[in-house]
CSV table of C-alpha atoms and ligand atoms in Angstrom, one decimal:
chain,number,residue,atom,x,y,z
A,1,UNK,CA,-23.0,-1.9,-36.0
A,2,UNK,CA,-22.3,0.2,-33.1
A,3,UNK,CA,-18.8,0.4,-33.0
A,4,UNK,CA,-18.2,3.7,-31.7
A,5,UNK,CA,-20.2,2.0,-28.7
A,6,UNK,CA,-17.2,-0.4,-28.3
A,7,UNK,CA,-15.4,1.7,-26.5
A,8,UNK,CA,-17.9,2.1,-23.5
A,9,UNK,CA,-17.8,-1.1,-22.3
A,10,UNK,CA,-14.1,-1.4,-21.6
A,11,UNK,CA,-14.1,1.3,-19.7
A,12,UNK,CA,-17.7,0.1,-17.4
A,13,UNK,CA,-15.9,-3.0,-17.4
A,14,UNK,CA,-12.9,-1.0,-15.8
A,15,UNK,CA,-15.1,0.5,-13.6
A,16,UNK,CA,-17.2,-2.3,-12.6
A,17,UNK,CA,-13.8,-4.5,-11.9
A,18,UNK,CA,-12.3,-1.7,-9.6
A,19,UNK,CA,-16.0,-1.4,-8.1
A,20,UNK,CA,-15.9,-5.4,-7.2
A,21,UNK,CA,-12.1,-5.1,-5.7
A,22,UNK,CA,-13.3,-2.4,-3.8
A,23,UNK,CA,-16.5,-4.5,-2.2
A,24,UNK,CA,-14.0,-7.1,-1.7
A,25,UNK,CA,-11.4,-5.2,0.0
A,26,UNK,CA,-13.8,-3.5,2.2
A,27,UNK,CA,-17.0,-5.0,2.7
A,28,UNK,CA,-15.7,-8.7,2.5
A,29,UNK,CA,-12.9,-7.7,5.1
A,30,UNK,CA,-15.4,-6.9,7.5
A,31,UNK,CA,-16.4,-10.5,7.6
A,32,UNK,CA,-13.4,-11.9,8.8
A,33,UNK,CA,-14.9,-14.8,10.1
A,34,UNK,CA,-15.1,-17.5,7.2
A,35,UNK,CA,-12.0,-15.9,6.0
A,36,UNK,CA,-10.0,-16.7,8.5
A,37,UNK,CA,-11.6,-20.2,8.6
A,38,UNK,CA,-10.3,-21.0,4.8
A,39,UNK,CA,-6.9,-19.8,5.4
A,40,UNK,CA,-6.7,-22.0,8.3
A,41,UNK,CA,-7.7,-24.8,6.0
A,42,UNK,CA,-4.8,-24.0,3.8
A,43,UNK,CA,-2.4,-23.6,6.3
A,44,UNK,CA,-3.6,-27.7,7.1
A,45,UNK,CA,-4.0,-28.9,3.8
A,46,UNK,CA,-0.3,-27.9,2.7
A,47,UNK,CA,0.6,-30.2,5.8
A,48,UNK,CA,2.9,-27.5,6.8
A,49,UNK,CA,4.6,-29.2,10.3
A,50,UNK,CA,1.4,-31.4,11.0
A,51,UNK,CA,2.7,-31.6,15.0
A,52,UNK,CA,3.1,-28.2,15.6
A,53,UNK,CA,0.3,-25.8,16.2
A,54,UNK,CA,-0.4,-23.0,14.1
A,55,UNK,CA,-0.7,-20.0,15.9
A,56,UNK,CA,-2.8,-17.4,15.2
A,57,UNK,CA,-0.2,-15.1,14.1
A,58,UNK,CA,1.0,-17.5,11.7
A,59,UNK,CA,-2.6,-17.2,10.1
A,60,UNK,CA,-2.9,-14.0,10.0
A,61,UNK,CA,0.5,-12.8,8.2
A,62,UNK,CA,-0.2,-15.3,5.6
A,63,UNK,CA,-4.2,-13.9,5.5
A,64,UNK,CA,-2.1,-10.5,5.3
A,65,UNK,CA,0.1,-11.7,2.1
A,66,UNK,CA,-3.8,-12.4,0.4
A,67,UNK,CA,-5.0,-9.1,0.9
A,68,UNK,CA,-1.7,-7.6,-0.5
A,69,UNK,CA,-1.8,-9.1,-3.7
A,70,UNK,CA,-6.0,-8.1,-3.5
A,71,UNK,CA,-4.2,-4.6,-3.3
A,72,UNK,CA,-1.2,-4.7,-5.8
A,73,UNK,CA,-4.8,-5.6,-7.8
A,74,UNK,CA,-6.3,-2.9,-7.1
A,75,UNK,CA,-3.3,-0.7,-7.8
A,76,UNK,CA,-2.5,-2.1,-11.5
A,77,UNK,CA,-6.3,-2.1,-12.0
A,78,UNK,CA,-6.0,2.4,-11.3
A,79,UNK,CA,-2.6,2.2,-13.6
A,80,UNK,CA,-4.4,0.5,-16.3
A,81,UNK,CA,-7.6,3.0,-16.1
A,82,UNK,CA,-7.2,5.5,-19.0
A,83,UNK,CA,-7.2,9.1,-18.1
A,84,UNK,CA,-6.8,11.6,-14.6
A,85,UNK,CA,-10.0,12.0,-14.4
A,86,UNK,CA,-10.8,8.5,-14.1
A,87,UNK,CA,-8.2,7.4,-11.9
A,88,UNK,CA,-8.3,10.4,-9.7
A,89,UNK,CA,-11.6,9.6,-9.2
A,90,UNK,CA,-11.3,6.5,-8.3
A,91,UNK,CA,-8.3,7.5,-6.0
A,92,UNK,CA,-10.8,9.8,-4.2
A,93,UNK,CA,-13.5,6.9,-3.4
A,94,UNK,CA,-10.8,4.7,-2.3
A,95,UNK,CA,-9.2,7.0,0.1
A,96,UNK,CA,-12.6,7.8,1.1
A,97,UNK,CA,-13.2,4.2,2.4
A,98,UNK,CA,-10.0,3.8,3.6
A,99,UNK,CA,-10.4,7.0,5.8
A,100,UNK,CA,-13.3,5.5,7.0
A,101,UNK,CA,-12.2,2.6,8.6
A,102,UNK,CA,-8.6,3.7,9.6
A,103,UNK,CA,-10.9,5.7,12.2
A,104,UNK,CA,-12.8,3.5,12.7
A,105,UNK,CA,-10.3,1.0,13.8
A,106,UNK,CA,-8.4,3.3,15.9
A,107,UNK,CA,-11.7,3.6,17.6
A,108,UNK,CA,-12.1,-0.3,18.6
A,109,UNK,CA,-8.5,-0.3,19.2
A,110,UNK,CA,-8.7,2.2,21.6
A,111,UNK,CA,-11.7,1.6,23.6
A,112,UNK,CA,-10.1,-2.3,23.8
A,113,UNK,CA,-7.1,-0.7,26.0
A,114,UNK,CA,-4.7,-1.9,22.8
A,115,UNK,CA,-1.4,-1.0,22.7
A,116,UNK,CA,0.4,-2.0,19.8
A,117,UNK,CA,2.4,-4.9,20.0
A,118,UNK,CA,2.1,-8.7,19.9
A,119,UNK,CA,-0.8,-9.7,18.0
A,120,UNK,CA,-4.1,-10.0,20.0
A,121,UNK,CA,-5.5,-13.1,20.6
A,122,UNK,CA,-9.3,-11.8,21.3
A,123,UNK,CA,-11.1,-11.7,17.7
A,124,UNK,CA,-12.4,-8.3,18.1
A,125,UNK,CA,-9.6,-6.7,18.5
A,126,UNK,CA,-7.5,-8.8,16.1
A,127,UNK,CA,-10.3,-7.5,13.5
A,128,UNK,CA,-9.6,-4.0,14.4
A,129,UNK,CA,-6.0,-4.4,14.1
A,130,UNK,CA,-6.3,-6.1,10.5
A,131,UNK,CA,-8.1,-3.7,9.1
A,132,UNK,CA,-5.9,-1.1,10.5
A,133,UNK,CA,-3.0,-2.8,8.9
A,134,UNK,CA,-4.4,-3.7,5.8
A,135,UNK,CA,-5.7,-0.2,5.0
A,136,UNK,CA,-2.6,1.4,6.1
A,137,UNK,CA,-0.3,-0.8,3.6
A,138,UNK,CA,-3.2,-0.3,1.1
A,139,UNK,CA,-3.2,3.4,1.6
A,140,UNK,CA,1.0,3.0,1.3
A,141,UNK,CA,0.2,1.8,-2.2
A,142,UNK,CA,-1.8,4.2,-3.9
A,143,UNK,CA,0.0,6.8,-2.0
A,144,UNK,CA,3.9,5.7,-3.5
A,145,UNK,CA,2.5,4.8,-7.2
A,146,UNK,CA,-0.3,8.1,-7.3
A,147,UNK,CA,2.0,10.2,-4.9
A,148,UNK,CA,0.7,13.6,-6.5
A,149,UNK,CA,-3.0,12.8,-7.0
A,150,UNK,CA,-2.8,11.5,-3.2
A,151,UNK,CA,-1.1,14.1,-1.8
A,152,UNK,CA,-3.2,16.3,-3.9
A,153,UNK,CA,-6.4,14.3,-2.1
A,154,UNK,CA,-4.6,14.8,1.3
A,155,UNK,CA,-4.6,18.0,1.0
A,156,UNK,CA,-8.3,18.7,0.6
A,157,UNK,CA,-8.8,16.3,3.6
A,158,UNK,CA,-6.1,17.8,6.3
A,159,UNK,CA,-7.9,15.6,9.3
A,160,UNK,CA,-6.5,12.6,7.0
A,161,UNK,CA,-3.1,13.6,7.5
A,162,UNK,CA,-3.5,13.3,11.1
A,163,UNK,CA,-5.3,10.1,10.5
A,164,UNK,CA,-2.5,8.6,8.5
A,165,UNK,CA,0.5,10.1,10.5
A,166,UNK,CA,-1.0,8.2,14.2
A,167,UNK,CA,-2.1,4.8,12.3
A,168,UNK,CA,1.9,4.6,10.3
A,169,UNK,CA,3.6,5.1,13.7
A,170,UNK,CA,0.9,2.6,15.2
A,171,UNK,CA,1.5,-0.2,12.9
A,172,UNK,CA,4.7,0.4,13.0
A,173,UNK,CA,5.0,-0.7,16.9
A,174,UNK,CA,3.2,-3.8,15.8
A,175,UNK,CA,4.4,-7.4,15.3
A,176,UNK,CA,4.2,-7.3,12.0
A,177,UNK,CA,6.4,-4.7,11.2
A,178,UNK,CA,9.1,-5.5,14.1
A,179,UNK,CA,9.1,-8.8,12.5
A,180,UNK,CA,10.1,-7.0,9.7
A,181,UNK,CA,7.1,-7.9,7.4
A,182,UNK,CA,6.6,-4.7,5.1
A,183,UNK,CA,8.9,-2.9,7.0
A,184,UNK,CA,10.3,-0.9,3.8
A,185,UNK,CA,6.9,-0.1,2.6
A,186,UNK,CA,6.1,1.8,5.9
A,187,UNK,CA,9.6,3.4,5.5
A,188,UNK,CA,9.0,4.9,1.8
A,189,UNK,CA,5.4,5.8,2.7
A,190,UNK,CA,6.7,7.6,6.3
A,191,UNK,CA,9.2,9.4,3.7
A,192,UNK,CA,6.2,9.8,1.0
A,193,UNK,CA,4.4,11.5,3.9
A,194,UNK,CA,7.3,13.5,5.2
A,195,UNK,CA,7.0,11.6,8.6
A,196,UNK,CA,10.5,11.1,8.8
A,197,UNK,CA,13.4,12.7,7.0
A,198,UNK,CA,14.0,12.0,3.0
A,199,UNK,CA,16.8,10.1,2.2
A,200,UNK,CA,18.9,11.9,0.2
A,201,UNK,CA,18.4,9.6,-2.2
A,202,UNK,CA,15.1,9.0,-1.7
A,203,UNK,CA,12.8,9.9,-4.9
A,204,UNK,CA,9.7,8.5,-6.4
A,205,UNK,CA,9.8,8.2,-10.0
A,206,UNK,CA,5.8,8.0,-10.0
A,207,UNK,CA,5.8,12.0,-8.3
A,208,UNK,CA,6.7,14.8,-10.6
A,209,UNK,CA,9.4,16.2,-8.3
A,210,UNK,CA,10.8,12.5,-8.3
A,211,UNK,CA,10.9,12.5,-12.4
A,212,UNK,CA,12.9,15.7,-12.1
A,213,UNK,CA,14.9,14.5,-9.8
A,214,UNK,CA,15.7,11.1,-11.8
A,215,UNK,CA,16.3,13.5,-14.5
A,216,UNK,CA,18.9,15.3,-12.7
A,217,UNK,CA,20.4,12.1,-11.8
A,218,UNK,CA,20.7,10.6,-15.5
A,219,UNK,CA,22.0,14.4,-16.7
A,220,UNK,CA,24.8,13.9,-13.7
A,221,UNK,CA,25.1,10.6,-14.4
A,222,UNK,CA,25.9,11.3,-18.2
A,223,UNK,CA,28.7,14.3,-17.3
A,224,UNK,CA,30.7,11.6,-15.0
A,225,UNK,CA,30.5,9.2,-17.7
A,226,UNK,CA,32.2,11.6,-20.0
A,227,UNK,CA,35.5,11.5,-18.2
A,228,UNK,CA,35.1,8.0,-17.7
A,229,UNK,CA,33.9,6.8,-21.3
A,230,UNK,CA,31.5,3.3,-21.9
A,231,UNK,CA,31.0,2.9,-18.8
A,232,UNK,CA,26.6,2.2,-19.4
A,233,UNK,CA,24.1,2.4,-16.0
A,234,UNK,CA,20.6,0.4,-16.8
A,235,UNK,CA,19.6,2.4,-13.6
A,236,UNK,CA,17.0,4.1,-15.4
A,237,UNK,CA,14.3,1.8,-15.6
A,238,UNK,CA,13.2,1.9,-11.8
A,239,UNK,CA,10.0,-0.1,-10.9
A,240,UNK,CA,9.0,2.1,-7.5
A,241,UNK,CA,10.3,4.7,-5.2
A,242,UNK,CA,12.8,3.2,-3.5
A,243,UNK,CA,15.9,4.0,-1.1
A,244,UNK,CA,19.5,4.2,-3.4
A,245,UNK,CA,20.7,0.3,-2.8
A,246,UNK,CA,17.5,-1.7,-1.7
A,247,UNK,CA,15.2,-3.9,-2.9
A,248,UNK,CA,12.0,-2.2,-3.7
A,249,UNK,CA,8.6,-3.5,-3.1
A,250,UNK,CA,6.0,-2.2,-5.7
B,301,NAG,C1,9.5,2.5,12.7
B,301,NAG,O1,10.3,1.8,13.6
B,301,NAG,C2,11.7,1.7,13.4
B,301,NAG,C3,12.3,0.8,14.4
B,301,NAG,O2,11.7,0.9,15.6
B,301,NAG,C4,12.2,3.1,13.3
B,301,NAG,O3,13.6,3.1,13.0
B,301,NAG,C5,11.4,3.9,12.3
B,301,NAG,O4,11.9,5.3,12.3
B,301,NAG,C6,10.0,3.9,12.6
B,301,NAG,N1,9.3,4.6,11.5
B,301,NAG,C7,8.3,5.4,11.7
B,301,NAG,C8,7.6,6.0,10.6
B,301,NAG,O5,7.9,5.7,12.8
C-alpha cells in the first residue's frame, strides 16, 4: 500500500528538481563554451539578417534571456516548495553559490584591468562578466520574491552585503543595463537593498512591511472611495514589487 509514503516523493522530486536547476545554473555556466556555440547556431538558423554579422553582444544578451527564464525557474520551483523551512533552505544554498562566484568574478574581472562598460571581446573576461551578471539578476530574484528570508540570510552574512552593493553598481555601468536590458530589475533590487532611496511608493507585496503597507493603501483607498462612491480599483492583485505606474518584471 504505502500511501502515507506518497507524500515523500513529491517533495524529493522537489528537491531533486531545484538540485538539477541549481547544477545547471552553476556548474553548466561555467562551461560556457558549447553554450555559446548553440546559441550562435540559433541566432543562424532563424536566418536573422543573413548579411549582417552577429556580434558578439548580440549573442550574449540573447544567451542572457536563456538563463533568465532558467532563473524565473528556479524561482517558481522555491514558490511552489511547501513550507519555510524548505524554502529557506534552499534560499541559503542558493545564495551560498551565488556568493561564491559573485567573488569570484569580481576577482577575474579585476585582475583583467576591466572596467565596466562595452562588452569584452576576450572570452575570459566575457565569462567573468556573465556570471557576474547572471548571478546578480538571479540574486535580484530571490531577493524581490523572498525579500525577508533574503534579507534575513543577508544578515547573517554582512561581507555579502558588501558583495552585492559593488557587483549592483558594477553591472549597472555595463552595456547591458545602459542599454536598458533589466534596467528596472536592478532599480527594485538597489531599492530592495536600500542602495538608493525608496520610492515613496515603492513596496514589495512579497515582504511583510510591503503587505502592511498594501494594506494601508487598500484601507486609504476604501475611505476616498466613500466620498466618491463605485468607483472599484483591481489594483490589489499585484504580481511583484514594483514602482507606482510601471511595468513590473517578476
Ligand atoms: C544605475 O544607473 C542609472 C543611470 O546611470 C542611475 O540613475 C541609477 O541610480 C543607477 N543605479 C544604481 C543602483 O547605481
Amino acid at each position: 500500500m504505502g500511501t502515507a509514503n506518497m507524500r515523500c516523493p513529491a517533495s524529493v522530486l522537489n528537491f531533486y528538481l531545484l538540485f538539477c536547476i541549481v547544477l545547471h545554473l552553476f556548474v553548466a555556466g561555467r562551461c560556457e563554451d558549447s553554450p555559446k556555440k548553440k546559441v550562435d547556431d540559433d541566432v543562424v538558423d532563424t536566418g536573422n539578417a543573413p548579411d549582417h554579422k552577429i556580434s558578439g553582444w548580440d549573442i550574449y544578451k540573447r544567451l542572457f534571456a536563456h538563463k533568465r527564464m532558467d532563473h524565473k525557474d528556479a524561482v517558481s520551483t522555491i514558490v511552489a516548495m511547501e513550507g519555510y523551512a524548505k524554502q529557506y533552505k534552499m534560499i541559503n544554498i542558493l545564495l551560498d553559490n551565488i556568493f561564491k562566484v559573485i567573488p569570484d568574478a569580481q576577482t577575474s574581472l579585476q585582475q583583467a584591468g576591466y572596467y565596466p562598460g562595452p562588452f569584452p571581446e576576450n572570452t575570459d573576461i566575457k565569462d567573468a562578466l556573465s556570471r557576474l551578471l547572471e548571478n546578480v539578476a538571479f540574486f535580484g530574484d530571490i531577493l524581490l520574491r523572498f525579500p525577508d528570508m533574503t534579507h534575513d540570510v543577508l544578515k547573517k552574512h554582512k561581507e555579502w552585503g558588501v558583495i552585492i552593493e559593488a557587483a549592483v553598481v558594477f553591472c549597472n555601468q555595463t552595456q547591458l543595463y545602459s542599454e536598458g536590458v533589466s534596467q528596472e530589475q536592478l532599480m527594485l533590487v538597489s531599492q530592495e537593498l536600500g542602495l538608493i532611496e525608496k520610492d515613496p511608493n515603492y513596496f514589495n507585496p512579497f515582504s511583510k512591511e510591503g503587505k502592511m503597507a498594501q494594506e494601508q493603501q487598500m484601507l486609504q483607498a476604501a475611505k476616498s472611495s466613500h466620498d466618491k462612491p463605485k468607483k472599484k480599483k483591481d489594483r490589489e492583485k499585484r504580481k511583484g514589487p514594483r514602482l507606482s505606474r510601471s511595468k513590473n518584471e517578476l
